[in-house]
Every structure is written in C-alpha cells, then in structure tokens.
Short mmCIF file of C-alpha atoms and ligand atoms in Angstrom, two decimals:
data_model
loop_
_atom_site.label_atom_id
_atom_site.label_comp_id
_atom_site.label_asym_id
_atom_site.label_seq_id
_atom_site.Cartn_x
_atom_site.Cartn_y
_atom_site.Cartn_z
CA MET A 1 56.28 21.39 46.20
CA PHE A 2 52.93 21.73 44.49
CA LYS A 3 52.94 22.28 40.88
CA LYS A 4 50.47 24.21 38.96
CA THR A 5 48.40 21.53 36.92
CA PHE A 6 46.19 22.48 34.19
CA VAL A 7 43.55 19.87 33.42
CA THR A 8 41.94 19.77 30.02
CA VAL A 9 38.98 17.70 29.50
CA ILE A 10 38.82 16.12 26.19
CA ALA A 11 35.75 15.02 24.51
CA ALA A 12 37.04 11.48 24.09
CA THR A 13 35.16 8.38 24.99
CA THR A 14 37.72 6.56 26.80
CA LEU A 15 40.47 8.68 28.39
CA ALA A 16 38.68 11.70 29.53
CA LEU A 17 41.50 13.51 31.40
CA THR A 18 45.18 14.58 30.37
CA ALA A 19 47.28 16.94 32.12
CA CYS A 20 50.39 18.91 31.57
CA GLY A 21 52.50 20.37 34.24
CA GLY A 22 52.99 23.87 34.44
CA GLY A 23 55.85 25.95 35.87
CA ALA A 24 56.31 26.53 39.61
CA GLY A 25 53.40 27.95 41.38
CA THR A 26 50.94 27.38 44.03
CA GLY A 27 48.48 25.13 42.76
CA GLY A 28 45.06 25.60 42.54
CA GLY A 29 44.99 25.68 38.89
CA GLY A 30 42.37 23.67 36.67
CA GLY A 31 38.63 23.48 37.30
CA GLY A 32 38.14 19.91 37.46
CA SER A 33 37.41 18.25 40.55
CA GLU A 34 40.30 15.96 40.14
CA ASP A 35 43.72 17.44 38.93
CA GLY A 36 45.67 14.91 37.03
CA ILE A 37 49.33 14.74 37.64
CA THR A 38 51.89 14.06 34.81
CA MET A 39 54.42 11.36 35.21
CA GLY A 40 57.26 10.53 33.20
CA PHE A 41 58.29 6.89 33.33
CA ALA A 42 61.27 5.61 31.88
CA GLN A 43 61.15 1.80 31.50
CA VAL A 44 64.08 -0.61 31.20
CA GLY A 45 62.87 -2.35 28.12
CA ALA A 46 60.74 -5.49 26.92
CA GLU A 47 63.27 -7.95 27.79
CA SER A 48 60.94 -10.48 29.73
CA GLY A 49 57.36 -11.66 30.57
CA TRP A 50 57.85 -9.81 33.92
CA ARG A 51 58.74 -6.65 32.13
CA THR A 52 55.65 -6.81 29.82
CA ALA A 53 53.52 -7.42 32.87
CA ASN A 54 55.17 -4.56 34.76
CA THR A 55 54.45 -2.21 31.82
CA LYS A 56 50.93 -2.93 31.37
CA SER A 57 50.40 -2.70 35.13
CA VAL A 58 51.94 0.99 35.12
CA GLN A 59 50.06 1.98 32.09
CA GLU A 60 46.60 0.41 33.15
CA SER A 61 46.96 1.99 36.78
CA ALA A 62 47.80 5.33 35.36
CA LYS A 63 44.77 5.39 33.25
CA GLU A 64 42.66 4.40 36.23
CA ALA A 65 44.15 7.16 38.41
CA GLY A 66 43.79 9.73 35.77
CA VAL A 67 47.55 10.27 35.46
CA ASP A 68 48.98 11.34 32.15
CA LEU A 69 51.55 8.96 31.68
CA LYS A 70 54.57 9.74 29.32
CA PHE A 71 56.32 6.45 28.79
CA SER A 72 59.38 5.53 27.29
CA ASP A 73 61.36 2.09 26.79
CA ALA A 74 64.94 2.32 26.96
CA GLN A 75 65.92 -1.12 25.29
CA GLN A 76 68.05 -2.25 28.30
CA LYS A 77 70.35 0.79 27.78
CA GLN A 78 71.39 3.21 30.50
CA GLU A 79 72.03 6.03 28.21
CA ASN A 80 68.39 5.73 26.70
CA GLN A 81 67.05 6.11 30.36
CA ILE A 82 69.18 9.19 30.90
CA LYS A 83 67.86 10.91 27.82
CA ALA A 84 64.18 9.96 28.55
CA ILE A 85 64.58 11.53 32.04
CA ARG A 86 66.35 14.82 30.87
CA SER A 87 63.24 15.10 28.56
CA TYR A 88 60.99 14.62 31.19
CA ILE A 89 62.71 17.30 33.30
CA GLN A 90 62.66 19.57 30.12
CA GLN A 91 58.90 18.93 30.12
CA GLN A 92 58.34 19.82 33.53
CA VAL A 93 56.37 16.69 34.38
CA ASP A 94 55.07 16.64 38.01
CA VAL A 95 56.99 13.26 39.04
CA ILE A 96 59.57 11.04 37.49
CA ALA A 97 59.33 7.20 38.06
CA PHE A 98 61.82 4.67 36.60
CA SER A 99 63.22 1.37 36.79
CA PRO A 100 66.99 1.80 36.64
CA VAL A 101 68.75 -0.69 34.23
CA VAL A 102 71.88 -0.72 36.27
CA GLU A 103 72.61 0.46 39.75
CA SER A 104 75.51 2.84 39.36
CA GLY A 105 75.78 6.11 37.30
CA TRP A 106 72.50 7.88 38.24
CA ASP A 107 73.91 10.76 40.47
CA THR A 108 74.20 13.49 38.01
CA VAL A 109 70.78 13.13 36.04
CA LEU A 110 69.03 12.64 39.53
CA LYS A 111 70.59 16.02 40.70
CA GLU A 112 69.36 17.55 37.80
CA ALA A 113 65.86 16.23 38.63
CA LYS A 114 66.03 17.32 42.19
CA ASP A 115 67.47 21.02 40.93
CA ALA A 116 64.39 21.16 38.80
CA ASP A 117 62.07 20.19 41.94
CA ILE A 118 60.84 17.19 40.27
CA PRO A 119 60.27 14.27 42.57
CA VAL A 120 61.70 10.92 41.66
CA ILE A 121 60.26 7.55 42.40
CA LEU A 122 62.26 4.40 41.95
CA THR A 123 60.27 1.23 41.02
CA ASP A 124 61.27 -2.24 40.76
CA ARG A 125 65.15 -1.88 40.68
CA SER A 126 67.26 0.49 43.05
CA VAL A 127 70.44 2.71 42.38
CA ASP A 128 73.35 2.63 44.65
CA SER A 129 73.70 6.36 45.08
CA ALA A 130 74.92 7.47 48.53
CA ASP A 131 72.82 10.42 48.48
CA THR A 132 69.22 9.23 49.08
CA SER A 133 67.61 12.50 49.03
CA LEU A 134 68.11 12.15 45.07
CA TYR A 135 64.84 10.09 45.10
CA LYS A 136 61.56 10.21 47.34
CA THR A 137 60.97 6.25 47.54
CA PHE A 138 61.86 3.03 46.29
CA LEU A 139 59.09 0.65 45.56
CA GLY A 140 59.91 -3.03 44.58
CA SER A 141 60.91 -6.43 45.61
CA ASP A 142 63.66 -7.62 48.14
CA PHE A 143 66.14 -9.02 45.46
CA VAL A 144 68.28 -10.69 48.13
CA GLU A 145 65.40 -12.42 49.76
CA GLU A 146 64.49 -13.97 46.51
CA GLY A 147 67.86 -15.32 46.03
CA LYS A 148 67.91 -16.63 49.68
CA LYS A 149 64.50 -18.44 49.06
CA ALA A 150 65.97 -20.00 45.71
CA GLY A 151 69.09 -21.22 47.69
CA ASP A 152 67.11 -22.46 50.68
CA TRP A 153 65.02 -24.53 48.58
CA LEU A 154 67.98 -26.05 46.99
CA VAL A 155 69.62 -26.86 50.48
CA GLU A 156 66.61 -28.64 51.50
CA ASP A 157 66.30 -30.37 48.21
CA SER A 158 69.82 -31.78 48.32
CA ALA A 159 69.73 -32.70 51.97
CA SER A 160 69.34 -36.47 51.01
CA THR A 161 71.60 -36.42 48.07
CA GLU A 162 75.48 -37.70 48.42
CA GLY A 163 78.35 -35.81 47.04
CA PRO A 164 78.89 -32.69 45.08
CA VAL A 165 76.00 -30.83 43.38
CA ASN A 166 77.09 -28.62 40.57
CA ILE A 167 75.25 -25.61 39.81
CA VAL A 168 75.33 -23.27 36.74
CA GLU A 169 74.10 -19.74 37.25
CA LEU A 170 72.30 -17.61 34.65
CA GLN A 171 72.67 -13.98 35.91
CA GLY A 172 70.49 -11.25 34.84
CA THR A 173 71.91 -8.11 33.47
CA THR A 174 75.21 -7.37 34.78
CA GLY A 175 75.10 -4.53 37.12
CA ALA A 176 71.41 -4.52 37.75
CA ALA A 177 70.09 -4.61 41.27
CA PRO A 178 68.36 -7.99 40.71
CA ALA A 179 71.32 -9.69 39.34
CA ILE A 180 73.57 -8.57 41.87
CA ASP A 181 71.14 -9.20 44.83
CA ARG A 182 69.71 -12.53 43.46
CA LYS A 183 73.40 -13.94 43.25
CA GLU A 184 74.26 -12.49 46.66
CA GLY A 185 71.12 -14.07 48.46
CA PHE A 186 71.52 -17.45 46.74
CA GLU A 187 75.22 -17.89 47.47
CA ALA A 188 74.55 -16.85 51.27
CA ALA A 189 71.86 -19.73 51.46
CA ILE A 190 73.85 -22.29 49.68
CA ALA A 191 77.00 -21.77 52.02
CA ALA A 192 74.92 -24.00 54.45
CA ASP A 193 75.92 -27.04 52.61
CA PRO A 194 79.64 -27.21 51.31
CA ASP A 195 78.44 -29.81 48.45
CA LEU A 196 76.49 -27.06 46.70
CA LYS A 197 78.91 -25.29 44.03
CA ILE A 198 78.35 -22.76 41.65
CA VAL A 199 80.76 -24.21 38.77
CA GLU A 200 79.62 -21.64 35.98
CA SER A 201 77.95 -18.17 35.95
CA GLN A 202 77.42 -15.90 33.35
CA THR A 203 74.91 -13.26 32.28
CA GLY A 204 72.07 -14.00 29.98
CA ASP A 205 70.70 -10.51 30.24
CA PHE A 206 67.44 -11.64 31.65
CA THR A 207 66.14 -12.69 28.21
CA ARG A 208 65.15 -16.07 26.79
CA SER A 209 67.69 -16.10 23.72
CA GLY A 210 70.48 -15.05 26.22
CA GLY A 211 69.43 -18.02 28.59
CA LYS A 212 69.46 -20.37 25.76
CA GLN A 213 72.84 -19.28 24.38
CA VAL A 214 74.89 -19.33 27.81
CA MET A 215 73.27 -22.85 28.55
CA GLU A 216 74.29 -24.16 25.10
CA ALA A 217 77.73 -22.99 26.20
CA PHE A 218 77.50 -24.35 29.75
CA LEU A 219 76.46 -27.78 28.42
CA LYS A 220 79.36 -27.91 26.03
CA ASN A 221 82.18 -26.86 28.42
CA THR A 222 80.73 -28.51 31.90
CA PRO A 223 80.16 -31.97 32.33
CA ASP A 224 77.87 -33.18 35.06
CA ILE A 225 75.55 -29.99 35.61
CA ASP A 226 72.90 -30.83 38.26
CA VAL A 227 71.19 -27.79 38.67
CA VAL A 228 70.45 -24.39 36.78
CA TYR A 229 69.94 -21.21 38.86
CA ALA A 230 68.39 -18.70 36.54
CA HIS A 231 67.67 -14.97 37.90
CA ASN A 232 64.57 -14.92 35.90
CA ASP A 233 62.07 -17.20 34.31
CA ASP A 234 62.77 -16.13 30.71
CA MET A 235 66.57 -17.41 30.86
CA GLY A 236 65.25 -20.57 32.61
CA LEU A 237 62.91 -21.22 29.52
CA GLY A 238 65.74 -20.64 27.18
CA ALA A 239 67.93 -23.18 29.23
CA ILE A 240 65.00 -25.70 28.88
CA GLU A 241 65.36 -25.44 25.22
CA ALA A 242 69.27 -25.90 25.28
CA ILE A 243 69.01 -28.67 27.64
CA GLU A 244 66.20 -30.54 25.48
CA ALA A 245 68.26 -29.92 22.24
CA ALA A 246 71.25 -31.62 24.17
CA GLY A 247 69.28 -34.71 24.58
CA LYS A 248 68.63 -34.41 28.57
CA VAL A 249 65.38 -33.87 30.51
CA PRO A 250 64.82 -30.37 32.18
CA GLY A 251 63.51 -30.75 35.80
CA LYS A 252 64.81 -34.33 36.19
CA ASP A 253 68.51 -34.77 34.61
CA ILE A 254 69.05 -31.36 35.45
CA LYS A 255 67.09 -29.27 38.13
CA ILE A 256 65.78 -25.63 37.29
CA ILE A 257 65.30 -22.87 40.07
CA THR A 258 64.10 -19.65 38.58
CA VAL A 259 62.70 -16.36 39.88
CA ASP A 260 59.29 -14.30 38.74
CA ALA A 261 56.39 -16.74 38.26
CA VAL A 262 55.20 -15.29 35.00
CA LYS A 263 52.78 -17.45 33.14
CA ASP A 264 55.14 -19.25 30.82
CA GLY A 265 57.43 -19.99 33.99
CA MET A 266 54.47 -21.27 35.92
CA ALA A 267 53.44 -23.45 33.06
CA ALA A 268 57.04 -25.00 32.72
CA LEU A 269 56.71 -25.51 36.44
CA ALA A 270 53.29 -27.13 36.39
CA GLU A 271 54.80 -29.59 33.79
CA GLY A 272 57.65 -30.33 35.81
CA LYS A 273 60.44 -28.87 33.68
CA ILE A 274 61.23 -26.34 36.31
CA ASN A 275 61.41 -27.41 39.88
CA TYR A 276 60.98 -24.25 41.90
CA ILE A 277 59.99 -21.01 41.35
CA VAL A 278 60.34 -17.75 43.58
CA GLU A 279 57.85 -15.01 43.03
CA CYS A 280 58.66 -11.67 42.09
CA ASN A 281 55.56 -9.53 41.52
CA PRO A 282 55.53 -7.11 38.63
CA LEU A 283 52.05 -5.58 39.36
CA LEU A 284 53.55 -2.26 40.88
CA GLY A 285 51.27 -0.01 39.05
CA ASP A 286 48.46 0.86 41.73
CA GLN A 287 50.98 1.38 44.43
CA LEU A 288 53.19 3.69 42.21
CA MET A 289 50.11 5.80 41.31
CA ASP A 290 49.29 5.98 45.10
CA LEU A 291 52.88 6.88 45.91
CA ALA A 292 53.15 9.42 43.08
CA ALA A 293 50.06 11.20 44.33
CA LYS A 294 51.46 11.68 47.89
CA VAL A 295 54.69 12.97 46.59
CA VAL A 296 53.29 15.49 44.33
CA ALA A 297 51.11 16.60 47.16
CA GLY A 298 54.20 17.09 49.24
CA GLU A 299 53.00 14.30 51.66
CA GLU A 300 55.62 12.05 53.49
CA VAL A 301 55.97 8.58 52.00
CA PRO A 302 58.22 5.53 53.34
CA ALA A 303 61.48 5.70 51.89
CA ARG A 304 61.09 1.98 51.05
CA VAL A 305 57.97 0.03 50.04
CA VAL A 306 58.63 -3.83 49.80
CA THR A 307 56.46 -6.07 47.58
CA GLU A 308 55.06 -9.04 49.40
CA GLU A 309 55.94 -12.37 47.08
CA SER A 310 55.81 -16.05 47.73
CA ALA A 311 57.36 -19.21 45.88
CA PHE A 312 56.00 -22.16 43.99
CA THR A 313 56.31 -25.85 43.71
CA PRO A 314 55.02 -27.83 40.67
CA GLU A 315 52.12 -28.94 42.64
CA GLN A 316 51.38 -25.22 43.71
CA ALA A 317 51.72 -24.06 40.21
CA LYS A 318 49.09 -26.56 39.02
CA GLU A 319 46.61 -25.17 41.35
CA VAL A 320 47.19 -21.42 40.34
CA LEU A 321 48.11 -21.54 36.72
CA ALA A 322 44.64 -21.03 35.31
CA SER A 323 43.86 -18.03 37.57
CA ARG A 324 47.43 -16.32 36.95
CA GLU A 325 46.91 -13.09 35.42
CA TYR A 326 50.24 -12.51 33.82
O1 GYE B 1 62.95 -10.55 37.39
C1 GYE B 1 63.23 -10.02 35.18
C2 GYE B 1 63.13 -8.52 34.47
O2 GYE B 1 63.94 -5.84 37.64
C3 GYE B 1 62.55 -7.76 38.92
O3 GYE B 1 63.89 -7.51 35.62
C4 GYE B 1 63.05 -7.16 37.67
C5 GYE B 1 63.48 -8.29 36.69
C6 GYE B 1 62.89 -9.42 36.65
O4 GYE B 1 63.93 -8.56 33.26
O5 GYE B 1 62.40 -10.83 34.57
#
C-alpha cells in the first residue's frame, strides 16, 4: 500500500515541500522528516459560491498539510473529470480525490485506479457504483437529510395557511447526487401535508444564471407560485432576480427555501428575500487531508464520513453574517 515518495526541498519562501509519487516500493524514501503525499483532485467546476469555498478549503488544507496537490476543474463535465483521473493515474499520484459531477458511469475509471493501486476518496458527492471497493471512503453531507430539513420547515411554516401551496423546484445538475437526494428528502417531508404540491420542477444546473432563466419561465407559465425550493443558494439568488423583475417581492409574495448557506445566500436571508436556508458545509479540506494521509499509510478509515450542519432563519442569519467565512 505504501508508495515510495521522494521529497524535494525547494528553496522557496512559502511552499517548502513538494513531492512526487514514485513507483511501487516499500516506502522509506526521502530524507525529510515529513514525507509529503501527492494528491490528484478532480473538482466539479466553479458553478457556485459553495464550490468556490470548497476549492479554497481543499487548496489551503493541502498546503498546510504539506500535500502536493494536482488540481483540475472539470467545468461540470464528466468526460473532463474522467480525463483528469486518468492523467492522475498515469502520473502515479499517491491518492486521488474527486467530487463526481454525476452519480453514474464511474466504474471503468475507478477500476483503472484500483488496478494501479491508487486509493480513491470521494468528497462532497457520491457515486452509485455497486462495487464499494472502488473507493476507500466518502466524505460529505447527507443530502437527503438536507432536503428533509427544507421540507420540514415548509410543512411547519404552512401549517396555519388554508388551501393549496404551489411549489416550484429548481433542481441541481441532472444526475448529481445532491440534486437527486435533495429532491427525495424534500418530497418525503412535504408528503406530510397534502396541500403542499410541487407544480414545476426543472434543473438550473446549480448556477445563478440557470436559476434565473428557469424561474423566468416558471413565472411566465405558472400562475400563483407560492414557494421556490432551490437546491442551492445560487439558483435561489437567480430566482430572486427573476421574481423582482416580474414585479413581485421575494420572501413575501413568493417564499424561498435554499440549501448551502454561503455568504451571498445568508445576506439575502438576513434581508428577508430568502426565508430559510439549510446549511451544506463546503469546508472539507482538513478532513480530506486527514483521510488521505491515513489511506496512503494503509490505515483503516470509516467508509462514510458525514458532515455536520444546521439550518438558518433570517434572524439567525443576521447574527452570524458578519462572521461567516465563506
Ligand atoms: O450545494 C452546490 C454546488 O455538491 C454539495 O454543488 C455540492 C453542491 C452545492 O454546486 O452549490
């Protein structure tokens, strides 16, 4: 399991350590006290505030841990992620981490990594591979739970209102774990009240422009929208623009529930334009580096590491906004 690692000390002021994975060996290479590991990280893209914070967290934590990070941005395309993973295999990195843009279609490339003896860590999003030996662990949120929290809030909020509540849903990227699971959790929760109905549901691809565009179409086609459920803050923020352009008041005429709790979302929540945000924590870097060190050392790690998160009302957003780091 150990890979031979050559540590090169570079005479640089900031980044002092870099490392490149060698071929199969019995370890012990390098003369430094701390053998850095090399990680190939295949990121989804830069589609949202959440993603930007996640990328920053991974990059900063790698630096702190002395991990030589090879980073790629797949621009939300699975084929780009597969290419990046293949190139990390070719470079014989010590560990590969990635956040799969969609759930399906990973078995072949994950098998290639396994055959090359390179451990894989899933971060943020999961895959639907039946063979769980293709990756060591999955670090990230429970997206079904997030959807449930969003739905539970709405059930409670609508308890005193009479008659139907028309919900439009802005879904995340089609086929992505958070889109599938946030829908599932929300639907399960709102089933408690037959007045709550999803009247339209479409993908806005987790982007602000996507959310805006889809919301514009919803507003044209659907009279009497009461609630927007957006699978992330960015799409909710796009929906706010569309709602305001249509002469309606977001947060009042149309209530908005989102997921993430990034700074821009929290600011809109504090202003009352969003009514409720379920938190999804993007700061996975430190945990990822810890897991990577263990996996590379051949230590056991839990098969699943779930991120702890909460949810915010406008009052709570006002309290924490100033100290929000992302
Ligand atoms: O909620 C969204 C991002 O996978 C949890 O991806 C992540 C999601 C996040 O684009 O903003």
